[in-house]
């Protein structure tokens, strides 16, 4: 398991009862999933991370509803896809839910026994369907459905997705023109052997197998996909099985469909419990969601995993390409606005226990949503400490002064890991495509775990010497801040919502 990942259990509770909960999709601050009531009845919901509230959804008249990947819209206008079953029937029917008008639309693959949509992006939906007249026992193993489809919401047409040389194909995620899922290439009795990405713009497909040290997984499956921080890069979540029977979940970053980096997402054990199963169902920005089980209970638990989040996981521009902030070490060269390429002198890090902080809101991360300040500014969601300053129009503005509850919003967290990068002089770095400040060379380091000396019990990341050593004026009000907020109001992200 990778270090620095923070896990938060998220289960649906009502009237003092906690239900088995599945988290199946995430986009922006919206998480979708279901909780299970007596009789194994699935009940759908949307969870708003900002307000920390559950919004129940269910196909009208259905006995069970299972929602999957949401769109990028805000909670009031979100698009959710999934499947439902009517009372007394085993058939899975696909649906599209539009929160803007509260409507549900059934979409069933012609001739299919079951239709299970898994993800949506723009006008398209991907998922799986069964035709039990031709199905074999492999279809019941993992995951369900051995046939994949692409559905065009505008034309209402289905297209079958078939990966060359695959015995069966599943589709679980879509982002722009790229579809993600799993394929069976060997007919080995477990249905899925490899994960795949299909680039619809070129028609080319690429297969991948999870690796842990010298071990190569016998089963790898992508369950979700989102855009990475640079053109041609993507982030996937999914599940794996090693030859020794070890099962787990992962996050993976791929560039240009060739270079891939795997991160084990498996939920760590807690004493005296052991984690018996983890799945990685979906990811967005530096968050992933899924489910896990423990040795002490038969219950299913939902989890949110926050990958080490400038808050960690943020990618910093370097002459060699974008590099995760937690991978920077002194001596590495980064790009800076005023000093050009120059070496890193120090990288501070601090894991903050927000739940025990006397003022949690002062240390909760602030999320700058993808494209908030213009196309690819940032290229994907960027998480900063509240006092971390953004460089806009020749001034530095602490991000907390730009919070608007939409494009820039604070996200409550029990814990978070922050990083900061120091150069020879105060300068401007590029994180996920957005210009942000480096650490002030003369600022105290006692807010950081590796700052030396006595570490603050309750960290404060505010800097005290901009006037002396700052690379640009620091402003918290007035015309520059008004202009920055106007940029947010015109952002492509908000226009899309």
Tab-separated table of C-alpha atoms in Angstrom:
chain	number	residue	atom	x	y	z
A	1	UNK	CA	0.000	0.000	0.000
A	2	UNK	CA	1.289	3.469	-0.860
A	3	UNK	CA	2.150	5.753	2.041
A	4	UNK	CA	0.502	9.124	2.602
A	5	UNK	CA	-2.971	8.082	1.393
A	6	UNK	CA	-5.748	9.215	3.728
A	7	UNK	CA	-8.900	7.128	4.055
A	8	UNK	CA	-12.322	8.225	5.224
A	9	UNK	CA	-15.180	5.750	5.710
A	10	UNK	CA	-18.462	7.016	4.274
A	11	UNK	CA	-21.537	4.931	5.088
A	12	UNK	CA	-25.181	5.894	4.880
A	13	UNK	CA	-26.856	6.175	8.278
A	14	UNK	CA	-30.471	6.845	9.227
A	15	UNK	CA	-32.426	6.556	12.503
A	16	UNK	CA	-29.330	5.363	14.289
A	17	UNK	CA	-28.641	2.547	11.823
A	18	UNK	CA	-25.581	2.252	9.576
A	19	UNK	CA	-26.176	0.437	6.301
A	20	UNK	CA	-23.865	-1.451	3.981
A	21	UNK	CA	-22.807	1.237	1.519
A	22	UNK	CA	-21.301	1.104	-1.949
A	23	UNK	CA	-19.580	4.178	-3.406
A	24	UNK	CA	-19.572	3.730	-7.176
A	25	UNK	CA	-18.705	7.059	-8.791
A	26	UNK	CA	-17.239	10.521	-8.188
A	27	UNK	CA	-16.957	13.738	-10.204
A	28	UNK	CA	-16.209	17.112	-8.670
A	29	UNK	CA	-17.794	17.198	-5.207
A	30	UNK	CA	-20.453	14.635	-6.148
A	31	UNK	CA	-20.222	11.001	-5.062
A	32	UNK	CA	-22.859	8.489	-6.113
A	33	UNK	CA	-23.606	5.117	-4.623
A	34	UNK	CA	-26.195	3.019	-2.841
A	35	UNK	CA	-27.019	1.590	0.553
A	36	UNK	CA	-28.566	-1.829	1.119
A	37	UNK	CA	-31.679	-2.435	3.221
A	38	UNK	CA	-33.382	-5.655	4.335
A	39	UNK	CA	-33.953	-8.119	1.527
A	40	UNK	CA	-30.826	-6.893	-0.267
A	41	UNK	CA	-32.671	-3.892	-1.690
A	42	UNK	CA	-30.356	-1.295	-3.263
A	43	UNK	CA	-31.206	2.363	-2.680
A	44	UNK	CA	-29.417	5.071	-4.666
A	45	UNK	CA	-27.998	8.373	-3.470
A	46	UNK	CA	-25.863	11.365	-4.413
A	47	UNK	CA	-23.505	12.581	-1.679
A	48	UNK	CA	-22.445	16.239	-1.784
A	49	UNK	CA	-18.943	16.504	-0.286
A	50	UNK	CA	-19.286	20.245	0.239
A	51	UNK	CA	-22.454	20.098	2.321
A	52	UNK	CA	-21.836	16.524	3.546
A	53	UNK	CA	-25.429	15.558	2.785
A	54	UNK	CA	-27.047	12.559	1.102
A	55	UNK	CA	-29.649	13.127	-1.600
A	56	UNK	CA	-31.701	9.974	-2.196
A	57	UNK	CA	-32.538	8.971	-5.749
A	58	UNK	CA	-34.514	6.033	-7.078
A	59	UNK	CA	-36.073	5.037	-10.374
A	60	UNK	CA	-39.846	5.563	-9.983
A	61	UNK	CA	-41.614	2.314	-9.147
A	62	UNK	CA	-38.398	0.284	-9.047
A	63	UNK	CA	-37.601	-2.216	-6.302
A	64	UNK	CA	-33.897	-1.308	-6.402
A	65	UNK	CA	-31.735	1.416	-7.936
A	66	UNK	CA	-27.965	1.273	-8.470
A	67	UNK	CA	-26.408	4.573	-9.664
A	68	UNK	CA	-22.959	4.828	-11.209
A	69	UNK	CA	-20.662	7.488	-12.687
A	70	UNK	CA	-21.975	11.046	-12.405
A	71	UNK	CA	-21.352	13.929	-14.785
A	72	UNK	CA	-19.278	16.984	-13.844
A	73	UNK	CA	-22.272	19.213	-13.196
A	74	UNK	CA	-23.162	20.629	-9.789
A	75	UNK	CA	-25.523	18.621	-7.577
A	76	UNK	CA	-28.611	20.485	-8.800
A	77	UNK	CA	-27.973	19.625	-12.459
A	78	UNK	CA	-25.961	16.411	-12.248
A	79	UNK	CA	-26.454	13.573	-14.718
A	80	UNK	CA	-26.286	10.074	-13.208
A	81	UNK	CA	-26.484	6.731	-14.991
A	82	UNK	CA	-27.132	3.311	-13.532
A	83	UNK	CA	-29.504	0.369	-13.449
A	84	UNK	CA	-32.762	-0.593	-11.741
A	85	UNK	CA	-34.911	-3.665	-11.172
A	86	UNK	CA	-38.680	-3.858	-10.950
A	87	UNK	CA	-40.352	-5.863	-8.201
A	88	UNK	CA	-40.397	-9.596	-8.948
A	89	UNK	CA	-37.943	-9.278	-11.852
A	90	UNK	CA	-34.255	-10.145	-12.164
A	91	UNK	CA	-33.711	-8.039	-15.287
A	92	UNK	CA	-31.395	-5.034	-14.994
A	93	UNK	CA	-32.644	-1.998	-16.904
A	94	UNK	CA	-30.414	0.980	-17.651
A	95	UNK	CA	-31.372	4.536	-16.780
A	96	UNK	CA	-30.239	8.156	-17.069
A	97	UNK	CA	-31.212	10.549	-14.270
A	98	UNK	CA	-31.221	14.313	-14.873
A	99	UNK	CA	-31.262	16.187	-11.548
A	100	UNK	CA	-32.094	19.497	-13.261
A	101	UNK	CA	-35.664	18.381	-13.991
A	102	UNK	CA	-35.841	15.194	-11.900
A	103	UNK	CA	-36.481	12.964	-14.916
A	104	UNK	CA	-35.460	9.334	-15.405
A	105	UNK	CA	-35.027	7.816	-18.844
A	106	UNK	CA	-34.749	4.074	-19.460
A	107	UNK	CA	-32.040	2.942	-21.878
A	108	UNK	CA	-31.950	-0.773	-22.711
A	109	UNK	CA	-29.664	-2.341	-25.297
A	110	UNK	CA	-31.893	-3.903	-27.997
A	111	UNK	CA	-32.002	-7.680	-27.562
A	112	UNK	CA	-30.100	-7.612	-24.260
A	113	UNK	CA	-31.167	-9.555	-21.188
A	114	UNK	CA	-29.576	-6.952	-18.892
A	115	UNK	CA	-28.289	-3.418	-19.464
A	116	UNK	CA	-25.998	-1.779	-16.880
A	117	UNK	CA	-24.708	1.740	-17.673
A	118	UNK	CA	-21.548	2.583	-15.707
A	119	UNK	CA	-20.293	6.040	-16.698
A	120	UNK	CA	-21.255	9.187	-18.564
A	121	UNK	CA	-19.339	12.047	-20.159
A	122	UNK	CA	-20.837	14.725	-22.380
A	123	UNK	CA	-23.484	13.110	-24.574
A	124	UNK	CA	-22.215	9.577	-24.109
A	125	UNK	CA	-22.809	6.659	-21.762
A	126	UNK	CA	-20.788	3.445	-21.516
A	127	UNK	CA	-21.672	0.218	-19.785
A	128	UNK	CA	-22.238	-3.512	-20.124
A	129	UNK	CA	-25.020	-5.730	-21.362
A	130	UNK	CA	-25.783	-9.450	-21.134
A	131	UNK	CA	-27.326	-11.696	-23.725
A	132	UNK	CA	-28.057	-14.832	-21.736
A	133	UNK	CA	-28.762	-16.796	-24.918
A	134	UNK	CA	-25.025	-16.671	-25.654
A	135	UNK	CA	-23.551	-16.027	-22.174
A	136	UNK	CA	-21.288	-18.519	-20.424
A	137	UNK	CA	-20.492	-19.097	-16.767
A	138	UNK	CA	-17.589	-16.633	-16.909
A	139	UNK	CA	-20.081	-13.797	-16.990
A	140	UNK	CA	-21.104	-14.536	-13.418
A	141	UNK	CA	-17.589	-14.355	-11.999
A	142	UNK	CA	-16.203	-10.796	-12.234
A	143	UNK	CA	-17.298	-8.279	-13.233
A	144	UNK	CA	-20.851	-8.868	-14.450
A	145	UNK	CA	-21.434	-8.490	-18.151
A	146	UNK	CA	-19.150	-9.606	-20.935
A	147	UNK	CA	-20.366	-7.198	-23.612
A	148	UNK	CA	-19.726	-3.460	-23.700
A	149	UNK	CA	-21.726	-0.643	-25.250
A	150	UNK	CA	-21.511	3.057	-26.067
A	151	UNK	CA	-24.791	4.981	-26.007
A	152	UNK	CA	-25.269	8.358	-27.712
A	153	UNK	CA	-27.833	10.377	-25.741
A	154	UNK	CA	-28.390	12.743	-28.675
A	155	UNK	CA	-29.149	10.079	-31.298
A	156	UNK	CA	-30.331	7.388	-28.838
A	157	UNK	CA	-28.152	4.854	-30.640
A	158	UNK	CA	-26.180	1.971	-29.108
A	159	UNK	CA	-22.820	0.817	-30.442
A	160	UNK	CA	-21.121	-2.388	-29.321
A	161	UNK	CA	-17.544	-1.963	-28.081
A	162	UNK	CA	-15.252	-4.834	-29.029
A	163	UNK	CA	-11.512	-4.850	-28.320
A	164	UNK	CA	-9.571	-6.839	-30.974
A	165	UNK	CA	-8.767	-10.447	-29.956
A	166	UNK	CA	-10.855	-10.151	-26.785
A	167	UNK	CA	-13.258	-12.941	-25.872
A	168	UNK	CA	-15.295	-10.474	-23.823
A	169	UNK	CA	-15.129	-6.731	-23.220
A	170	UNK	CA	-16.473	-4.556	-20.395
A	171	UNK	CA	-16.779	-0.747	-20.341
A	172	UNK	CA	-16.755	1.024	-16.963
A	173	UNK	CA	-15.437	4.534	-17.625
A	174	UNK	CA	-15.360	7.258	-20.268
A	175	UNK	CA	-13.473	10.561	-20.428
A	176	UNK	CA	-13.590	12.616	-23.621
A	177	UNK	CA	-12.761	10.107	-26.381
A	178	UNK	CA	-11.214	7.458	-24.133
A	179	UNK	CA	-13.084	4.417	-22.788
A	180	UNK	CA	-11.767	2.216	-19.966
A	181	UNK	CA	-12.649	-1.290	-18.836
A	182	UNK	CA	-11.456	-4.871	-18.949
A	183	UNK	CA	-10.959	-7.662	-21.490
A	184	UNK	CA	-10.586	-11.435	-21.461
A	185	UNK	CA	-7.713	-12.325	-23.772
A	186	UNK	CA	-7.086	-15.944	-22.672
A	187	UNK	CA	-10.439	-17.588	-21.806
A	188	UNK	CA	-8.956	-18.539	-18.454
A	189	UNK	CA	-12.264	-18.844	-16.659
A	190	UNK	CA	-12.166	-15.538	-14.780
A	191	UNK	CA	-13.476	-13.445	-17.670
A	192	UNK	CA	-11.142	-10.451	-17.259
A	193	UNK	CA	-7.395	-10.714	-17.666
A	194	UNK	CA	-6.294	-7.201	-18.639
A	195	UNK	CA	-7.419	-3.617	-18.312
A	196	UNK	CA	-7.711	-1.562	-21.474
A	197	UNK	CA	-8.012	1.969	-22.788
A	198	UNK	CA	-9.692	2.602	-26.114
A	199	UNK	CA	-8.853	5.855	-27.897
A	200	UNK	CA	-11.933	6.452	-30.032
A	201	UNK	CA	-10.248	9.281	-31.927
A	202	UNK	CA	-7.741	6.842	-33.455
A	203	UNK	CA	-9.517	3.519	-32.953
A	204	UNK	CA	-6.457	2.137	-31.139
A	205	UNK	CA	-6.716	0.132	-27.920
A	206	UNK	CA	-4.062	-0.513	-25.270
A	207	UNK	CA	-3.971	-3.225	-22.584
A	208	UNK	CA	-2.374	-3.128	-19.133
A	209	UNK	CA	-1.617	-5.507	-16.258
A	210	UNK	CA	-1.155	-4.296	-12.690
A	211	UNK	CA	2.349	-4.799	-11.306
A	212	UNK	CA	3.444	-5.031	-7.678
A	213	UNK	CA	7.222	-5.375	-7.505
A	214	UNK	CA	8.101	-8.416	-9.608
A	215	UNK	CA	4.528	-9.741	-9.574
A	216	UNK	CA	2.233	-9.177	-12.545
A	217	UNK	CA	-1.496	-9.470	-11.901
A	218	UNK	CA	-3.506	-12.256	-13.475
A	219	UNK	CA	-6.587	-10.010	-13.360
A	220	UNK	CA	-6.591	-6.240	-13.915
A	221	UNK	CA	-9.669	-4.120	-14.503
A	222	UNK	CA	-10.196	-0.369	-14.925
A	223	UNK	CA	-13.362	0.801	-13.152
A	224	UNK	CA	-13.088	4.547	-13.745
A	225	UNK	CA	-11.145	7.157	-15.696
A	226	UNK	CA	-10.586	10.894	-15.423
A	227	UNK	CA	-8.301	13.353	-17.167
A	228	UNK	CA	-4.736	13.842	-15.921
A	229	UNK	CA	-2.915	17.099	-15.377
A	230	UNK	CA	-1.305	17.224	-18.829
A	231	UNK	CA	-2.499	16.568	-22.378
A	232	UNK	CA	-2.485	12.857	-23.163
A	233	UNK	CA	-2.500	11.749	-19.507
A	234	UNK	CA	-5.292	9.944	-17.668
A	235	UNK	CA	-5.934	8.610	-14.166
A	236	UNK	CA	-7.716	5.297	-13.694
A	237	UNK	CA	-9.000	3.364	-10.708
A	238	UNK	CA	-9.609	-0.361	-10.630
A	239	UNK	CA	-9.020	-3.765	-9.110
A	240	UNK	CA	-6.376	-6.480	-9.393
A	241	UNK	CA	-5.707	-10.093	-8.464
A	242	UNK	CA	-2.129	-11.362	-8.174
A	243	UNK	CA	-1.037	-14.933	-8.954
A	244	UNK	CA	-0.788	-15.689	-5.215
A	245	UNK	CA	-4.446	-14.739	-4.774
A	246	UNK	CA	-3.828	-11.272	-3.299
A	247	UNK	CA	-6.648	-8.915	-4.281
A	248	UNK	CA	-6.716	-5.144	-4.055
A	249	UNK	CA	-7.515	-1.779	-5.565
A	250	UNK	CA	-5.318	0.695	-7.394
A	251	UNK	CA	-5.009	4.136	-8.887
A	252	UNK	CA	-2.951	4.398	-12.080
A	253	UNK	CA	-1.550	7.319	-14.060
A	254	UNK	CA	-0.828	6.835	-17.764
A	255	UNK	CA	0.813	9.226	-20.231
A	256	UNK	CA	0.416	8.902	-23.991
A	257	UNK	CA	-1.068	5.424	-23.409
A	258	UNK	CA	2.411	3.994	-22.772
A	259	UNK	CA	3.999	5.098	-19.484
A	260	UNK	CA	1.939	3.902	-16.524
A	261	UNK	CA	2.495	4.253	-12.771
A	262	UNK	CA	0.502	2.090	-10.334
A	263	UNK	CA	-0.507	3.048	-6.771
A	264	UNK	CA	-1.986	0.458	-4.398
A	265	UNK	CA	-5.224	1.856	-2.912
A	266	UNK	CA	-6.021	-1.099	-0.659
A	267	UNK	CA	-7.512	0.104	2.633
A	268	UNK	CA	-5.032	-0.620	5.448
A	269	UNK	CA	-6.011	-2.857	8.369
A	270	UNK	CA	-6.986	-1.397	11.728
A	271	UNK	CA	-6.326	-3.188	15.005
A	272	UNK	CA	-7.886	-5.636	15.756
A	273	UNK	CA	-9.608	-5.729	12.328
A	274	UNK	CA	-8.064	-6.814	9.080
A	275	UNK	CA	-9.265	-5.564	5.728
A	276	UNK	CA	-10.492	-8.514	3.703
A	277	UNK	CA	-11.374	-6.787	0.428
A	278	UNK	CA	-10.946	-3.397	-1.272
A	279	UNK	CA	-12.310	-2.266	-4.625
A	280	UNK	CA	-11.400	0.913	-6.482
A	281	UNK	CA	-14.532	2.070	-8.250
A	282	UNK	CA	-13.942	5.627	-9.418
A	283	UNK	CA	-11.598	8.581	-9.134
A	284	UNK	CA	-11.525	12.315	-9.735
A	285	UNK	CA	-8.634	14.703	-9.076
A	286	UNK	CA	-6.728	13.267	-6.141
A	287	UNK	CA	-9.700	11.399	-4.676
A	288	UNK	CA	-10.808	7.815	-5.241
A	289	UNK	CA	-13.881	5.995	-3.966
A	290	UNK	CA	-14.769	2.361	-3.535
A	291	UNK	CA	-15.722	-0.205	-0.911
A	292	UNK	CA	-13.977	-2.406	1.628
A	293	UNK	CA	-14.837	-5.168	4.074
A	294	UNK	CA	-13.263	-6.191	7.379
A	295	UNK	CA	-12.804	-9.416	9.281
A	296	UNK	CA	-15.137	-8.335	12.089
A	297	UNK	CA	-18.258	-7.715	10.019
A	298	UNK	CA	-20.150	-8.788	6.922
A	299	UNK	CA	-21.008	-5.138	6.209
A	300	UNK	CA	-19.814	-3.332	3.093
A	301	UNK	CA	-18.156	0.023	3.799
A	302	UNK	CA	-17.691	2.914	1.419
A	303	UNK	CA	-14.407	4.821	1.492
A	304	UNK	CA	-12.942	8.019	0.120
A	305	UNK	CA	-9.179	7.874	-0.442
A	306	UNK	CA	-7.341	11.180	-0.693
A	307	UNK	CA	-4.032	10.675	-2.444
A	308	UNK	CA	-1.203	12.641	-0.884
A	309	UNK	CA	-2.717	16.141	-1.645
A	310	UNK	CA	0.515	21.221	-2.340
A	311	UNK	CA	-1.951	19.179	-0.833
A	312	UNK	CA	-0.007	16.039	-2.231
A	313	UNK	CA	-0.548	14.500	-5.626
A	314	UNK	CA	-0.360	17.965	-7.242
A	315	UNK	CA	1.950	17.986	-10.242
A	316	UNK	CA	4.596	20.708	-10.500
A	317	UNK	CA	5.992	21.824	-13.866
A	318	UNK	CA	9.638	20.886	-14.472
A	319	UNK	CA	11.818	20.960	-17.620
A	320	UNK	CA	11.434	17.164	-17.728
A	321	UNK	CA	7.648	17.266	-17.422
A	322	UNK	CA	5.094	17.526	-14.619
A	323	UNK	CA	6.196	15.827	-11.382
A	324	UNK	CA	4.103	15.037	-8.291
A	325	UNK	CA	5.084	17.414	-5.489
A	326	UNK	CA	5.767	14.532	-3.097
A	327	UNK	CA	8.351	13.181	-5.578
A	328	UNK	CA	10.381	16.416	-5.599
A	329	UNK	CA	13.668	16.365	-3.676
A	330	UNK	CA	16.347	19.031	-3.122
A	331	UNK	CA	18.455	19.497	-6.226
A	332	UNK	CA	15.703	18.633	-8.717
A	333	UNK	CA	15.046	21.350	-11.303
A	334	UNK	CA	11.615	22.964	-11.506
A	335	UNK	CA	10.232	25.711	-13.738
A	336	UNK	CA	9.647	29.097	-12.118
A	337	UNK	CA	8.154	32.281	-13.501
A	338	UNK	CA	10.860	34.745	-12.485
A	339	UNK	CA	13.961	32.610	-12.020
A	340	UNK	CA	13.442	30.163	-14.867
A	341	UNK	CA	14.547	26.552	-14.345
A	342	UNK	CA	16.147	26.305	-10.904
A	343	UNK	CA	16.845	23.730	-8.201
A	344	UNK	CA	14.571	22.852	-5.323
A	345	UNK	CA	16.165	23.754	-1.980
A	346	UNK	CA	13.669	22.202	0.439
A	347	UNK	CA	10.287	20.415	0.350
A	348	UNK	CA	8.198	20.762	3.498
A	349	UNK	CA	5.472	18.286	4.358
A	350	UNK	CA	2.907	18.024	7.134
A	351	UNK	CA	0.081	15.585	7.775
A	352	UNK	CA	-2.655	17.555	9.516
A	353	UNK	CA	-5.240	15.980	11.812
A	354	UNK	CA	-8.055	18.345	10.897
A	355	UNK	CA	-10.579	16.520	13.097
A	356	UNK	CA	-8.597	17.418	16.234
A	357	UNK	CA	-7.668	20.949	15.224
A	358	UNK	CA	-9.403	23.636	17.364
A	359	UNK	CA	-10.401	25.428	14.136
A	360	UNK	CA	-10.732	22.735	11.430
A	361	UNK	CA	-11.856	25.219	8.757
A	362	UNK	CA	-8.487	26.977	9.039
A	363	UNK	CA	-6.708	23.860	7.743
A	364	UNK	CA	-9.276	22.133	5.511
A	365	UNK	CA	-8.006	22.025	1.908
A	366	UNK	CA	-9.378	24.423	-0.669
A	367	UNK	CA	-10.225	22.781	-3.984
A	368	UNK	CA	-9.706	24.796	-7.161
A	369	UNK	CA	-11.774	22.954	-9.703
A	370	UNK	CA	-10.399	22.088	-13.139
A	371	UNK	CA	-10.478	25.069	-15.565
A	372	UNK	CA	-11.679	27.451	-12.814
A	373	UNK	CA	-9.455	30.299	-14.077
A	374	UNK	CA	-9.594	29.336	-17.763
A	375	UNK	CA	-8.898	26.319	-19.911
A	376	UNK	CA	-6.396	24.030	-18.117
A	377	UNK	CA	-5.934	26.560	-15.293
A	378	UNK	CA	-5.722	24.200	-13.517
A	379	UNK	CA	-5.864	21.188	-15.803
A	380	UNK	CA	-7.490	19.114	-13.067
A	381	UNK	CA	-8.694	19.779	-9.535
A	382	UNK	CA	-5.942	21.353	-7.396
A	383	UNK	CA	-5.947	21.259	-3.589
A	384	UNK	CA	-4.166	23.973	-1.595
A	385	UNK	CA	-3.959	24.984	2.035
A	386	UNK	CA	-6.246	27.981	2.673
A	387	UNK	CA	-3.381	30.502	2.881
A	388	UNK	CA	-1.502	29.245	-0.179
A	389	UNK	CA	-1.407	32.124	-2.676
A	390	UNK	CA	-2.280	31.999	-6.363
A	391	UNK	CA	-0.446	34.312	-8.764
A	392	UNK	CA	-2.892	36.243	-10.963
A	393	UNK	CA	-2.285	39.437	-12.933
A	394	UNK	CA	0.961	40.346	-11.169
A	395	UNK	CA	-0.314	39.837	-7.613
A	396	UNK	CA	-0.527	36.986	-5.091
A	397	UNK	CA	-3.937	36.178	-3.614
A	398	UNK	CA	-4.375	33.596	-0.817
A	399	UNK	CA	-6.784	31.064	-2.218
A	400	UNK	CA	-9.144	31.322	0.783
A	401	UNK	CA	-10.068	34.842	-0.371
A	402	UNK	CA	-11.342	33.428	-3.681
A	403	UNK	CA	-13.698	30.815	-2.266
A	404	UNK	CA	-17.049	31.053	-4.026
A	405	UNK	CA	-18.542	27.700	-3.048
A	406	UNK	CA	-18.380	26.438	-6.630
A	407	UNK	CA	-15.212	26.784	-8.700
A	408	UNK	CA	-13.186	27.345	-5.512
A	409	UNK	CA	-14.528	25.681	-2.378
A	410	UNK	CA	-13.300	24.314	0.919
A	411	UNK	CA	-13.579	20.559	1.412
A	412	UNK	CA	-13.965	19.235	4.982
A	413	UNK	CA	-11.476	16.465	5.738
A	414	UNK	CA	-10.529	14.491	8.828
A	415	UNK	CA	-6.891	14.590	7.712
A	416	UNK	CA	-4.807	16.028	4.871
A	417	UNK	CA	-1.142	16.092	3.870
A	418	UNK	CA	0.315	19.401	2.687
A	419	UNK	CA	3.562	20.031	0.818
A	420	UNK	CA	5.452	23.241	0.034
A	421	UNK	CA	8.463	23.812	-2.231
A	422	UNK	CA	11.254	26.280	-1.431
A	423	UNK	CA	13.630	27.748	-4.026
A	424	UNK	CA	16.540	30.171	-3.561
A	425	UNK	CA	14.104	33.090	-3.721
A	426	UNK	CA	10.348	33.438	-3.439
A	427	UNK	CA	8.950	32.636	-6.902
A	428	UNK	CA	5.962	31.316	-8.803
A	429	UNK	CA	5.584	27.626	-9.670
A	430	UNK	CA	3.064	26.017	-11.980
A	431	UNK	CA	0.902	23.371	-10.310
A	432	UNK	CA	-1.528	21.476	-12.544
A	433	UNK	CA	-1.279	24.410	-14.988
A	434	UNK	CA	-2.091	27.103	-12.402
A	435	UNK	CA	0.517	29.614	-11.189
A	436	UNK	CA	1.036	29.404	-7.426
A	437	UNK	CA	3.681	30.646	-5.020
A	438	UNK	CA	6.723	28.779	-3.758
A	439	UNK	CA	7.620	28.761	-0.051
A	440	UNK	CA	9.114	31.966	1.305
A	441	UNK	CA	12.814	31.253	2.077
A	442	UNK	CA	12.746	33.188	5.353
A	443	UNK	CA	9.367	31.995	6.600
A	444	UNK	CA	9.326	29.773	9.720
A	445	UNK	CA	9.170	26.037	8.982
A	446	UNK	CA	7.622	24.965	12.266
A	447	UNK	CA	4.269	24.205	10.634
A	448	UNK	CA	5.915	21.263	8.838
A	449	UNK	CA	6.828	17.820	10.162
A	450	UNK	CA	10.328	18.090	8.657
A	451	UNK	CA	10.882	21.760	9.519
A	452	UNK	CA	13.386	21.090	12.268
A	453	UNK	CA	13.030	22.183	15.882
A	454	UNK	CA	9.676	22.126	17.655
A	455	UNK	CA	6.703	21.518	15.370
A	456	UNK	CA	3.506	23.478	15.949
A	457	UNK	CA	0.836	21.411	17.671
A	458	UNK	CA	-1.815	23.150	15.582
A	459	UNK	CA	-0.226	24.162	12.264
A	460	UNK	CA	-0.707	27.537	10.642
A	461	UNK	CA	0.495	27.836	7.052
A	462	UNK	CA	0.230	31.620	6.885
A	463	UNK	CA	3.435	33.389	5.767
A	464	UNK	CA	4.651	36.471	7.607
A	465	UNK	CA	7.262	38.114	5.391
A	466	UNK	CA	5.801	38.812	1.924
A	467	UNK	CA	6.632	42.501	2.291
A	468	UNK	CA	10.294	41.636	2.862
A	469	UNK	CA	10.933	38.797	0.432
A	470	UNK	CA	7.764	38.299	-1.633
A	471	UNK	CA	8.107	38.039	-5.411
A	472	UNK	CA	4.859	39.979	-5.953
A	473	UNK	CA	2.437	42.080	-3.878
A	474	UNK	CA	0.125	40.120	-1.589
A	475	UNK	CA	-3.496	41.307	-1.766
A	476	UNK	CA	-6.617	40.072	-0.002
A	477	UNK	CA	-9.161	42.644	-1.151
A	478	UNK	CA	-9.760	45.381	-3.723
A	479	UNK	CA	-9.745	45.420	-7.560
A	480	UNK	CA	-7.323	42.463	-8.074
A	481	UNK	CA	-9.497	40.178	-5.973
A	482	UNK	CA	-12.662	41.426	-7.688
A	483	UNK	CA	-11.042	40.763	-11.080
A	484	UNK	CA	-10.014	37.251	-10.006
A	485	UNK	CA	-13.552	36.461	-8.895
A	486	UNK	CA	-14.830	37.714	-12.237
A	487	UNK	CA	-12.518	35.209	-13.927
A	488	UNK	CA	-14.128	32.457	-11.867
A	489	UNK	CA	-17.600	33.600	-12.908
A	490	UNK	CA	-16.584	33.255	-16.573
A	491	UNK	CA	-14.759	29.938	-16.165
A	492	UNK	CA	-15.472	27.121	-18.672
A	493	UNK	CA	-16.128	24.813	-15.726
A	494	UNK	CA	-18.965	26.996	-14.429
A	495	UNK	CA	-20.352	27.571	-17.913
A	496	UNK	CA	-20.494	23.798	-18.430
A	497	UNK	CA	-22.417	23.371	-15.201
